[in-house]
């Protein structure tokens, strides 16, 4: 198809940080540019430009954003790297949050309010089981049979670490076989959907329909847009929602969910670590002493209960916050650590994201990697790699044994930690090397790990603490960088949440580094904070009012060519007019504040009056200072194709095409409207199919 174009004038505001010439033309082609000098506009037909009166950028909220579909219940799924779970609340009883039924199985020393994020597929690649059930079944398989089954764990990190994520991205099972990531994520979400609907039906005494449920899935804030979109696609495939009924599913950002829950915290529901002077007569010592005792008692009483009452009040801590006060949420999970800075907006206490989410792969998995490195140092990398392939179930057992000891690590611990080695590890090592595990330990020069007569690795507390050090150092360093930022200098509170926040070593490190800068708060039941907050978010999605755009969005345009300003290779001469092609014209810049539902509106006109179709391509970049759509890192993420037929002889001489982009939700939508015919076309910004 021939490339086509539209053009117009742009009324820019300084708020939108846009620089532009007074006249520009949107260009469109079927393919995104591949090199810095390929120009989609080169193949443009006769442009036939006619000026259009200036179009202004309109920053207004879409009224449809606030229209809520009536759902009977909100179910939130916290799809974690190491463990997952769901919770729900009936919209008629929003103060009651029910955490899912107890899971069968469970490990000593590990609370099983959630279930491990593990999935097992049959040799025929059909879903078999999830969580403890998957792990236990896999463990009981004969080693030769186990090699045929596909067992996956901790697979969520693949979405964070894959730079060119697509719907065809593969995951590798424990036996080395590949399977489509989309299938695995869809199987997992479908499992949670079925569990939740079954529990809701049992509770209601009648069949619960999926259409009665608003689903919320949590993702790390630092995930790039393709990963967030991937999660939505997997949910569609699992039948939670559909593209036609997209509002049934909300993709919530984990630290935002935590933030929403933290607003409700009462003093007995948290502990405070900081040495900062208290406000309102509560000293931190009082809070830690009394708070700890109360919290422990509260947890003990709540062990059997799965219903959490969220009082419809603002908690004591929150009531100390005033208009404009800032706080940091540090969400430390299994795979990633997310740092988000929020600011309070009164009177409703709405939240404004003040600084775009940062963080990195510094979750508790880092400690597991250090343990694996230690095993490689003692027994040899070649052996560990072979053992993982030949005895995958025994490797899983070994890591489970390590997990429960990892949770026993503490700054003041003096007695050693024993980690049971599976019999098949000891046996396979002897066959592989010709000598015993004990011999390997003696030869390894790793003096803080010994062999105990009961067949265990005996680690000194210092050795265990050393495994935590690289990950915790990364978190502290990242927080230090954040506190250097001017927007973050006057933070009042630091909320430490997520599963890894349970680790006393991390708590101590955060307190030592930042206890004199702000008050450090850890909610009781810290591993469920995100889950409960996600339910509250589903009940009232408008609580987050302002986000930071993670990317710069714009369209490719033609500007008047200015000698000395524009590169010569961008020059295009048409009918005696000199144009600069491929200019990236910003709709919104990376890190710019965006209100929920904010619309940015522009006007164009077809390049040729005879044109029957118009194509507008949308581009994005992580950088703010983008000049051309051919710059490195600029990618096409949407196409609007509008049919211009149907006006008969009444088509105006200067036909107006309005283009709108709606920002603010975790998803972004674009739309083009032909003003003459009211025909419109919509598109969700797409990072997986371009």
XYZ file of C-alpha atoms in Angstrom:
690
model
C 0.000 0.000 0.000
C 1.203 3.502 -0.806
C 2.300 5.628 2.150
C -0.037 8.421 3.028
C 0.170 11.501 5.156
C -1.734 14.122 7.062
C -0.583 17.436 8.386
C -1.650 20.330 10.529
C -0.583 23.038 12.929
C 0.267 22.458 16.542
C -0.600 24.712 19.478
C 1.994 23.758 22.053
C 2.187 24.570 25.728
C 5.328 24.790 27.801
C 3.723 22.294 30.186
C 4.091 19.634 27.568
C 7.748 20.458 27.017
C 7.299 20.354 23.250
C 9.410 22.113 20.710
C 7.990 22.370 17.243
C 7.763 24.378 14.059
C 4.465 25.967 13.221
C 3.665 23.528 10.441
C 4.143 19.800 10.419
C 2.916 16.725 8.620
C 2.260 13.277 9.975
C 3.747 10.615 7.800
C 2.761 7.023 7.803
C 4.002 3.837 6.262
C 3.372 0.179 6.776
C 6.812 -0.481 8.224
C 8.743 1.071 11.062
C 12.167 2.454 10.183
C 14.972 -0.001 10.678
C 18.069 2.161 10.423
C 18.955 5.682 11.408
C 18.597 6.860 7.809
C 15.643 4.934 6.415
C 12.853 7.379 5.799
C 9.215 6.326 5.600
C 8.340 9.659 4.026
C 10.539 9.073 0.971
C 7.763 7.110 -0.716
C 5.107 9.716 0.048
C 2.886 10.569 -2.884
C 1.872 14.119 -3.875
C 1.468 15.826 -0.495
C -0.815 18.668 -1.668
C -0.570 20.630 1.579
C -3.308 23.021 2.722
C -2.963 24.841 6.055
C -5.352 24.060 8.881
C -6.222 26.450 11.702
C -4.089 25.801 14.825
C -5.147 22.827 16.916
C -4.689 23.016 20.652
C -3.608 20.360 23.029
C -6.500 19.610 25.310
C -5.607 18.072 28.632
C -8.964 16.979 29.915
C -10.074 13.763 31.552
C -12.308 11.393 29.670
C -15.683 11.316 31.469
C -16.040 7.599 30.720
C -13.098 6.856 33.032
C -15.233 7.326 36.112
C -18.153 5.217 34.878
C -17.878 1.979 36.791
C -19.292 -1.262 35.480
C -21.175 -2.973 38.318
C -19.150 -5.961 39.566
C -20.189 -8.018 42.570
C -16.667 -8.814 43.693
C -13.066 -7.727 43.145
C -10.468 -10.501 42.966
C -6.803 -9.508 43.032
C -4.051 -11.907 41.966
C -0.552 -11.252 43.271
C 1.468 -13.163 40.688
C 4.850 -13.227 42.401
C 8.254 -14.493 41.323
C 8.549 -16.940 44.212
C 4.995 -17.156 45.578
C 1.517 -16.165 44.436
C -1.958 -15.819 45.826
C -5.304 -14.124 45.505
C -7.642 -12.149 47.749
C -11.125 -10.770 47.215
C -13.723 -8.391 48.542
C -17.422 -8.098 47.798
C -18.284 -4.615 46.575
C -21.135 -4.469 49.129
C -18.642 -5.187 51.971
C -15.506 -3.309 50.909
C -14.126 -3.260 54.456
C -13.669 -7.075 54.439
C -10.749 -8.475 52.465
C -10.701 -12.279 52.284
C -7.379 -13.968 51.586
C -7.673 -17.224 49.627
C -8.249 -20.609 51.232
C -5.374 -22.335 52.937
C -3.216 -24.247 50.539
C -2.434 -27.909 50.975
C 1.219 -28.621 51.513
C 3.564 -26.028 52.849
C 7.084 -25.987 54.186
C 8.349 -25.925 57.743
C 9.224 -22.384 58.749
C 7.378 -20.838 55.792
C 3.881 -19.393 56.218
C 1.626 -20.722 53.481
C -0.820 -17.888 53.049
C 0.434 -17.897 49.454
C 1.553 -20.804 47.293
C 4.855 -21.210 45.388
C 4.787 -19.921 41.805
C 5.481 -23.360 40.372
C 3.649 -25.102 37.546
C 3.743 -28.665 36.244
C 2.756 -29.806 32.742
C 2.352 -33.421 31.645
C 4.749 -34.912 29.058
C 1.969 -34.044 26.531
C 2.304 -30.368 27.630
C -1.129 -30.193 29.254
C -1.657 -28.377 32.557
C -1.335 -30.734 35.534
C -0.973 -28.727 38.755
C 0.208 -25.489 40.355
C 1.916 -24.495 43.604
C 2.634 -27.009 46.380
C 0.647 -29.674 44.503
C 2.887 -29.262 41.430
C 6.037 -29.334 43.502
C 5.059 -32.346 45.596
C 3.864 -34.396 42.609
C 7.046 -33.592 40.683
C 9.150 -34.505 43.704
C 7.454 -37.932 43.983
C 8.028 -38.867 40.320
C 10.638 -41.464 39.457
C 13.799 -39.545 38.338
C 13.620 -40.973 34.793
C 9.911 -40.202 34.509
C 10.458 -36.690 35.938
C 12.648 -35.868 32.924
C 9.573 -36.130 30.665
C 7.448 -33.696 32.702
C 7.722 -29.921 32.335
C 8.243 -28.215 35.685
C 8.711 -24.432 35.860
C 9.385 -22.121 38.795
C 10.366 -18.462 39.260
C 9.501 -17.890 35.587
C 8.052 -14.406 36.078
C 11.554 -12.877 35.956
C 11.757 -13.801 32.262
C 9.337 -10.934 31.489
C 11.674 -8.476 33.208
C 14.927 -9.765 31.722
C 13.842 -10.326 28.098
C 14.708 -7.228 26.087
C 12.741 -8.183 22.964
C 9.694 -9.774 24.572
C 7.035 -11.015 22.136
C 4.004 -13.297 22.336
C 6.329 -16.058 21.060
C 8.953 -15.747 23.820
C 9.914 -19.164 25.261
C 10.517 -20.380 28.804
C 12.764 -23.317 29.675
C 11.403 -26.046 31.969
C 13.581 -27.849 34.560
C 14.210 -30.668 32.052
C 15.580 -28.202 29.493
C 12.532 -28.298 27.187
C 11.139 -25.050 25.782
C 7.537 -23.883 26.002
C 5.779 -20.627 25.102
C 5.758 -18.171 28.006
C 2.249 -16.995 27.081
C 0.899 -20.538 27.568
C 2.470 -20.867 31.021
C 1.259 -17.467 32.250
C -2.231 -18.179 30.858
C -2.319 -21.622 32.563
C -1.303 -20.048 35.882
C -3.916 -17.274 35.662
C -6.582 -19.756 34.579
C -5.755 -21.853 37.650
C -6.262 -18.838 39.939
C -9.452 -17.925 38.110
C -10.897 -21.414 38.650
C -9.814 -21.540 42.316
C -11.288 -18.111 43.050
C -14.596 -18.754 41.251
C -14.938 -22.100 43.043
C -14.298 -20.482 46.428
C -16.741 -17.635 45.662
C -19.409 -20.113 44.501
C -18.972 -22.225 47.649
C -19.261 -19.134 49.805
C -22.292 -17.746 47.958
C -24.033 -21.124 47.748
C -24.672 -20.628 44.033
C -22.628 -20.586 40.824
C -20.495 -17.461 40.510
C -20.064 -16.141 36.973
C -16.800 -14.707 35.680
C -18.740 -11.649 34.456
C -19.496 -10.781 38.125
C -15.773 -10.361 38.869
C -13.457 -7.435 38.376
C -9.939 -8.887 38.187
C -6.791 -7.093 39.318
C -3.324 -8.474 38.489
C -0.271 -6.904 40.086
C 2.995 -6.288 38.207
C 6.243 -4.558 39.226
C 6.238 -0.824 38.464
C 9.693 -1.091 36.875
C 8.500 -3.562 34.260
C 8.661 -2.151 30.780
C 5.443 -1.652 28.832
C 5.762 -4.897 26.764
C 5.820 -6.998 29.959
C 2.717 -5.245 31.324
C 0.935 -5.816 28.022
C 2.072 -9.461 27.994
C 0.351 -10.008 31.354
C -2.895 -8.568 29.950
C -2.680 -10.857 26.871
C -2.128 -13.889 29.122
C -5.192 -12.881 31.175
C -7.287 -12.646 27.987
C -6.086 -16.102 26.955
C -6.986 -17.418 30.446
C -10.511 -16.017 30.072
C -10.371 -13.434 32.899
C -11.459 -10.687 30.515
C -11.485 -9.954 26.787
C -10.279 -7.091 24.558
C -13.964 -6.129 24.080
C -14.443 -5.898 27.847
C -10.965 -4.691 28.802
C -12.143 -2.740 31.883
C -12.951 -6.014 33.630
C -9.198 -6.390 34.174
C -6.955 -3.848 35.876
C -3.171 -4.185 35.719
C -2.046 -2.667 39.037
C 1.500 -1.621 39.909
C 2.770 -3.457 42.992
C 4.140 -0.462 44.960
C 0.969 1.510 44.225
C -1.119 -1.312 45.643
C 1.122 -1.389 48.728
C 0.804 2.372 49.061
C -2.996 2.196 49.008
C -2.989 -0.400 51.794
C -0.457 1.514 53.899
C -2.854 4.492 54.101
C -5.203 2.315 56.141
C -2.633 1.032 58.636
C -3.436 1.367 62.320
C -0.606 1.475 64.856
C -1.161 -2.120 65.960
C -0.812 -3.294 62.353
C 2.797 -2.302 61.847
C 6.184 -1.886 63.428
C 8.542 1.026 63.184
C 12.312 0.657 62.834
C 13.550 4.230 62.668
C 15.302 6.402 65.208
C 13.546 9.575 63.978
C 11.704 11.612 66.611
C 8.023 10.844 66.661
C 5.060 13.027 65.929
C 1.750 13.087 67.824
C 3.376 11.824 71.001
C 4.364 8.375 69.716
C 8.054 7.712 70.084
C 9.528 5.116 67.788
C 10.607 3.105 70.845
C 7.041 2.997 72.146
C 5.798 1.941 68.763
C 8.399 -0.792 68.289
C 7.963 -2.175 71.805
C 4.205 -1.957 72.066
C 3.659 -2.318 68.338
C 5.727 -5.499 68.205
C 3.912 -7.093 71.135
C 0.528 -6.079 69.744
C 1.431 -7.109 66.217
C 2.636 -10.548 67.376
C -0.534 -11.066 69.395
C -2.604 -9.868 66.434
C -0.811 -12.245 64.064
C -1.262 -15.136 66.500
C -5.004 -14.471 66.732
C -5.265 -13.994 62.988
C -3.409 -17.161 62.025
C -6.650 -19.061 61.548
C -8.647 -16.155 60.140
C -8.435 -15.308 56.484
C -10.616 -12.210 56.628
C -8.917 -8.878 57.235
C -10.953 -5.904 58.297
C -9.854 -2.684 56.664
C -11.400 0.084 58.695
C -12.861 2.872 56.640
C -10.562 5.391 58.258
C -7.206 6.893 57.562
C -4.622 5.241 59.833
C -2.741 7.151 62.554
C 0.484 7.282 60.576
C -1.365 8.620 57.562
C -3.179 11.264 59.567
C 0.219 12.806 60.337
C 0.758 13.440 56.637
C -0.137 16.844 55.291
C -0.791 18.169 51.787
C 2.368 17.755 49.737
C 4.091 15.292 52.106
C 6.173 12.619 50.405
C 6.910 9.000 51.201
C 8.779 6.119 49.565
C 7.409 2.615 49.073
C 10.168 0.003 48.843
C 8.570 -3.132 47.441
C 11.086 -5.932 47.833
C 9.851 -9.215 46.408
C 11.345 -12.427 45.124
C 12.534 -11.134 41.771
C 12.629 -7.353 41.793
C 12.795 -4.362 44.086
C 10.562 -1.446 43.101
C 11.007 2.034 44.550
C 8.157 4.505 44.151
C 7.819 8.001 45.562
C 4.295 9.238 46.236
C 2.922 12.548 47.404
C -0.324 13.161 49.273
C -3.023 15.285 47.738
C -5.746 16.427 50.117
C -8.649 16.518 50.881
C -9.352 12.999 49.613
C -5.809 11.814 50.242
C -5.330 10.875 46.582
C -1.865 9.736 45.594
C 0.410 11.392 43.081
C 3.438 9.560 41.719
C 6.227 12.043 42.243
C 9.211 10.288 40.768
C 9.004 7.535 38.185
C 9.420 4.012 39.530
C 12.975 2.762 39.708
C 14.557 -0.430 40.985
C 16.044 -3.567 39.575
C 16.457 -7.330 39.847
C 17.458 -7.215 43.520
C 14.829 -9.564 44.943
C 15.415 -12.466 47.315
C 16.286 -14.646 44.282
C 19.675 -12.937 44.425
C 20.343 -14.812 47.680
C 19.497 -18.108 45.940
C 21.948 -17.269 43.132
C 24.675 -16.612 45.718
C 23.956 -20.004 47.320
C 24.205 -21.648 43.892
C 27.542 -19.875 43.303
C 28.742 -21.190 46.673
C 27.764 -24.760 45.695
C 29.610 -24.328 42.369
C 32.686 -23.175 44.273
C 32.582 -26.253 46.540
C 31.446 -28.983 44.139
C 32.345 -27.530 40.712
C 30.173 -25.708 38.201
C 30.240 -28.700 35.823
C 28.735 -30.977 38.482
C 26.005 -28.503 39.546
C 24.924 -27.953 35.913
C 24.773 -31.724 35.286
C 22.942 -32.373 38.557
C 20.246 -29.778 37.697
C 19.625 -31.485 34.332
C 19.901 -35.127 35.475
C 18.139 -34.804 38.850
C 15.834 -31.776 38.446
C 13.446 -32.802 41.265
C 16.319 -33.270 43.742
C 17.662 -29.822 42.831
C 14.228 -28.366 43.651
C 14.352 -30.200 47.019
C 17.749 -28.720 47.794
C 16.536 -25.177 47.067
C 13.438 -25.726 49.263
C 15.721 -26.808 52.112
C 17.814 -23.676 51.558
C 14.693 -21.446 51.480
C 13.563 -22.421 54.978
C 17.091 -21.867 56.398
C 17.362 -18.580 54.521
C 14.318 -17.370 56.452
C 16.089 -18.193 59.719
C 18.988 -15.833 58.934
C 19.160 -12.867 61.325
C 21.770 -10.235 62.260
C 22.147 -11.494 65.841
C 22.092 -15.237 65.129
C 25.005 -17.173 66.657
C 24.262 -20.857 66.007
C 24.941 -22.428 62.603
C 22.288 -23.175 59.959
C 22.020 -26.750 58.673
C 20.936 -27.428 55.090
C 19.956 -30.993 54.236
C 21.542 -32.333 51.048
C 19.225 -34.751 49.188
C 20.517 -38.327 49.133
C 20.623 -38.250 45.326
C 22.989 -35.237 45.499
C 25.450 -37.167 47.698
C 25.067 -40.306 45.565
C 25.342 -38.545 42.179
C 28.388 -36.549 43.332
C 30.230 -39.749 44.288
C 29.481 -41.259 40.841
C 30.420 -38.032 39.063
C 33.676 -37.266 40.894
C 34.704 -40.582 42.403
C 34.968 -39.142 45.916
C 32.624 -38.016 48.691
C 30.838 -34.750 49.341
C 32.748 -34.505 52.630
C 36.045 -34.731 50.734
C 34.913 -31.926 48.399
C 34.144 -29.664 51.370
C 37.566 -30.297 52.925
C 39.331 -29.541 49.638
C 37.269 -26.439 48.762
C 38.911 -23.956 51.172
C 35.433 -22.645 52.025
C 36.063 -22.708 55.752
C 32.710 -21.312 56.926
C 30.754 -24.261 55.449
C 31.317 -27.630 57.134
C 29.925 -31.140 56.713
C 27.881 -32.442 59.625
C 27.633 -36.135 60.462
C 23.850 -36.012 59.859
C 24.422 -35.471 56.126
C 23.984 -31.697 56.160
C 25.855 -28.606 55.065
C 26.525 -26.610 58.218
C 26.803 -22.879 57.506
C 28.017 -20.325 60.002
C 25.682 -17.305 60.455
C 28.376 -15.134 58.818
C 28.388 -17.417 55.779
C 24.607 -17.105 55.443
C 24.758 -13.316 55.921
C 27.417 -13.134 53.189
C 24.902 -14.682 50.737
C 22.485 -11.798 51.453
C 25.117 -9.076 51.204
C 25.325 -8.432 47.393
C 21.522 -8.201 47.050
C 21.024 -6.011 50.130
C 23.966 -3.787 49.106
C 22.300 -3.249 45.713
C 19.014 -2.252 47.381
C 20.717 0.178 49.783
C 22.804 1.697 46.976
C 19.692 2.165 44.854
C 17.881 3.827 47.752
C 20.885 6.116 48.362
C 20.758 7.228 44.721
C 17.032 7.878 45.080
C 17.506 9.971 48.246
C 20.001 12.159 46.344
C 17.201 13.327 44.026
C 15.799 16.760 44.937
C 12.199 15.467 44.762
C 13.001 12.845 47.380
C 15.040 14.896 49.825
C 12.183 15.635 52.243
C 10.597 12.197 52.519
C 8.687 11.606 55.780
C 8.157 7.842 55.667
C 9.689 4.798 54.077
C 7.309 1.821 53.850
C 9.143 -1.486 53.499
C 6.815 -4.080 51.910
C 6.899 -7.319 49.907
C 8.024 -10.837 50.820
C 11.741 -9.991 51.112
C 10.868 -7.227 53.618
C 10.343 -10.040 56.144
C 14.127 -10.614 56.166
C 15.629 -9.187 59.401
C 18.947 -8.607 57.582
C 17.246 -6.314 55.057
C 15.280 -4.530 57.794
C 18.461 -3.861 59.753
C 20.355 -2.599 56.690
C 17.547 -0.170 55.731
C 17.282 1.089 59.301
C 21.060 1.601 59.614
C 21.243 3.516 56.320
C 18.067 5.629 56.480
C 16.718 5.547 60.038
C 17.970 9.091 60.663
C 16.435 10.459 57.414
C 12.830 9.285 57.694
C 10.550 6.976 59.645
C 10.726 3.364 58.495
C 7.460 1.439 58.698
C 6.876 -2.272 58.091
C 3.249 -3.418 57.921
C 2.424 -6.582 59.843
C 1.688 -9.430 57.381
C 4.097 -7.631 55.101
C 3.979 -10.392 52.452
C 0.245 -9.784 51.940
C 0.416 -5.978 51.768
C 0.376 -5.848 47.953
C -2.442 -8.374 47.691
C -4.689 -6.436 50.082
C -3.805 -3.105 48.451
C -4.621 -4.523 45.004
C -8.129 -5.423 46.224
C -8.606 -1.862 47.536
C -7.368 -0.526 44.180
C -9.918 -2.686 42.323
C -12.683 -1.300 44.546
C -11.591 2.296 43.824
C -9.235 2.580 40.808
C -9.406 6.396 40.856
C -7.387 6.600 44.102
C -4.194 6.988 42.036
C -4.647 10.373 40.387
C -1.298 11.224 38.796
C 1.353 8.945 37.333
C 4.678 9.567 35.633
C 4.778 8.492 32.011
C 7.454 5.790 31.675
C 7.975 6.610 27.972
C 7.916 9.479 25.500
C 5.090 9.084 22.963
C 4.657 10.844 19.649
C 4.079 10.575 15.920
C 6.346 10.950 12.913
C 5.898 14.329 11.206
C 7.226 16.505 8.373
C 8.556 19.940 9.339
C 9.715 22.793 7.100
C 13.378 22.082 6.326
C 15.725 24.572 8.004
C 19.241 24.749 6.563
C 21.866 24.146 9.257
C 19.285 22.820 11.739
C 18.069 19.656 10.028
C 20.359 16.861 8.712
C 20.739 16.900 4.909
C 19.725 13.223 4.616
C 16.268 14.166 5.966
C 15.608 16.671 3.155
C 12.581 15.886 0.984
C 11.580 18.301 -1.818
C 7.964 18.132 -3.003
C 6.478 20.628 -5.470
C 9.218 23.099 -4.691
C 8.727 22.896 -0.888
C 11.620 21.643 1.230
C 10.559 19.291 4.044
C 12.433 17.619 6.867
C 11.121 14.069 7.189
C 10.802 11.698 10.164
C 10.583 14.351 12.872
C 9.404 12.825 16.166
C 6.670 15.096 17.503
C 5.937 14.493 21.176
C 2.511 13.924 22.589
C 3.940 13.414 26.060
C 7.484 13.162 27.430
C 9.039 10.443 29.581
C 8.735 11.223 33.294
C 6.058 13.853 32.650
C 3.125 13.920 35.109
C -0.011 12.459 33.589
C -3.445 12.670 35.204
C -5.657 9.604 35.126
C -7.648 9.637 31.896
C -5.822 12.697 30.528
C -6.427 13.280 26.814
C -3.980 14.914 24.443
C -5.771 16.017 21.265
C -4.361 17.152 17.878
C -5.757 17.977 14.443
C -4.489 16.890 11.035
C -5.715 17.073 7.468
C -5.128 14.562 4.642
C -2.162 15.360 2.444
C -4.204 14.837 -0.719
C -7.932 15.686 -0.967
C -8.427 12.493 -2.992
C -7.012 10.260 -0.260
C -9.335 7.387 0.724
C -7.411 6.178 3.738
C -5.130 7.752 6.309
C -2.544 5.921 8.388
C -0.961 7.464 11.488
C 1.872 5.633 13.221
C 2.556 6.109 16.924
C 6.113 5.806 18.260
C 7.652 5.569 21.725
C 11.073 5.979 23.293
C 12.559 5.677 26.786
C 14.443 8.907 26.144
C 12.978 12.353 26.569
C 15.115 14.178 23.978
C 14.095 12.381 20.787
C 14.409 14.251 17.503
C 13.575 11.691 14.811
C 11.547 8.509 14.591
C 14.695 6.891 13.186
C 16.730 7.646 16.357
C 18.090 4.590 18.227
C 15.597 3.200 20.732
C 12.505 4.646 19.015
C 9.958 1.943 18.304
C 6.634 1.856 16.554
C 3.890 0.881 18.998
C 0.609 1.637 17.264
C -1.065 2.294 13.936
C -4.294 4.204 13.378
C -5.832 3.429 9.991
C -8.898 5.544 9.186
C -11.202 5.037 6.212
C -12.092 8.431 4.664
C -14.789 7.251 2.265
C -18.444 8.015 2.796
C -18.891 11.806 2.648
C -20.037 11.846 -0.988
C -19.671 15.342 -2.462
C -19.883 17.102 0.898
C -16.267 16.596 1.981
C -14.898 19.907 3.257
C -11.901 21.413 1.477
C -9.849 21.173 4.653
C -10.796 17.948 6.258
C -10.045 17.725 9.996
C -8.773 14.502 11.498
C -8.572 14.660 15.302
C -6.052 12.388 16.981
C -6.373 11.690 20.693
C -4.158 9.832 23.106
C -5.415 8.867 26.541
C -2.817 8.427 29.281
C -2.769 7.780 32.968
C -3.957 4.195 33.297
C -1.393 1.396 33.080
C -2.708 0.981 29.526
C -2.612 3.722 26.887
C -5.165 4.179 24.119
C -5.014 6.169 20.874
C -7.912 7.248 18.673
C -8.443 9.093 15.376
C -11.742 10.779 14.418
C -12.782 12.071 11.006
C -14.714 15.210 12.037
C -16.675 15.313 8.751
C -18.167 11.816 9.072
C -17.680 11.125 12.823
C -15.980 7.889 11.807
C -13.429 6.869 14.408
C -10.805 4.226 14.928
C -9.232 3.170 18.240
C -6.058 1.285 19.020
C -4.372 0.112 22.199
C -0.686 0.986 22.191
C 0.957 -2.334 21.315
C 4.525 -3.277 22.288
C 4.398 -6.963 21.432
C 3.332 -7.092 17.786
C 5.480 -4.416 16.120
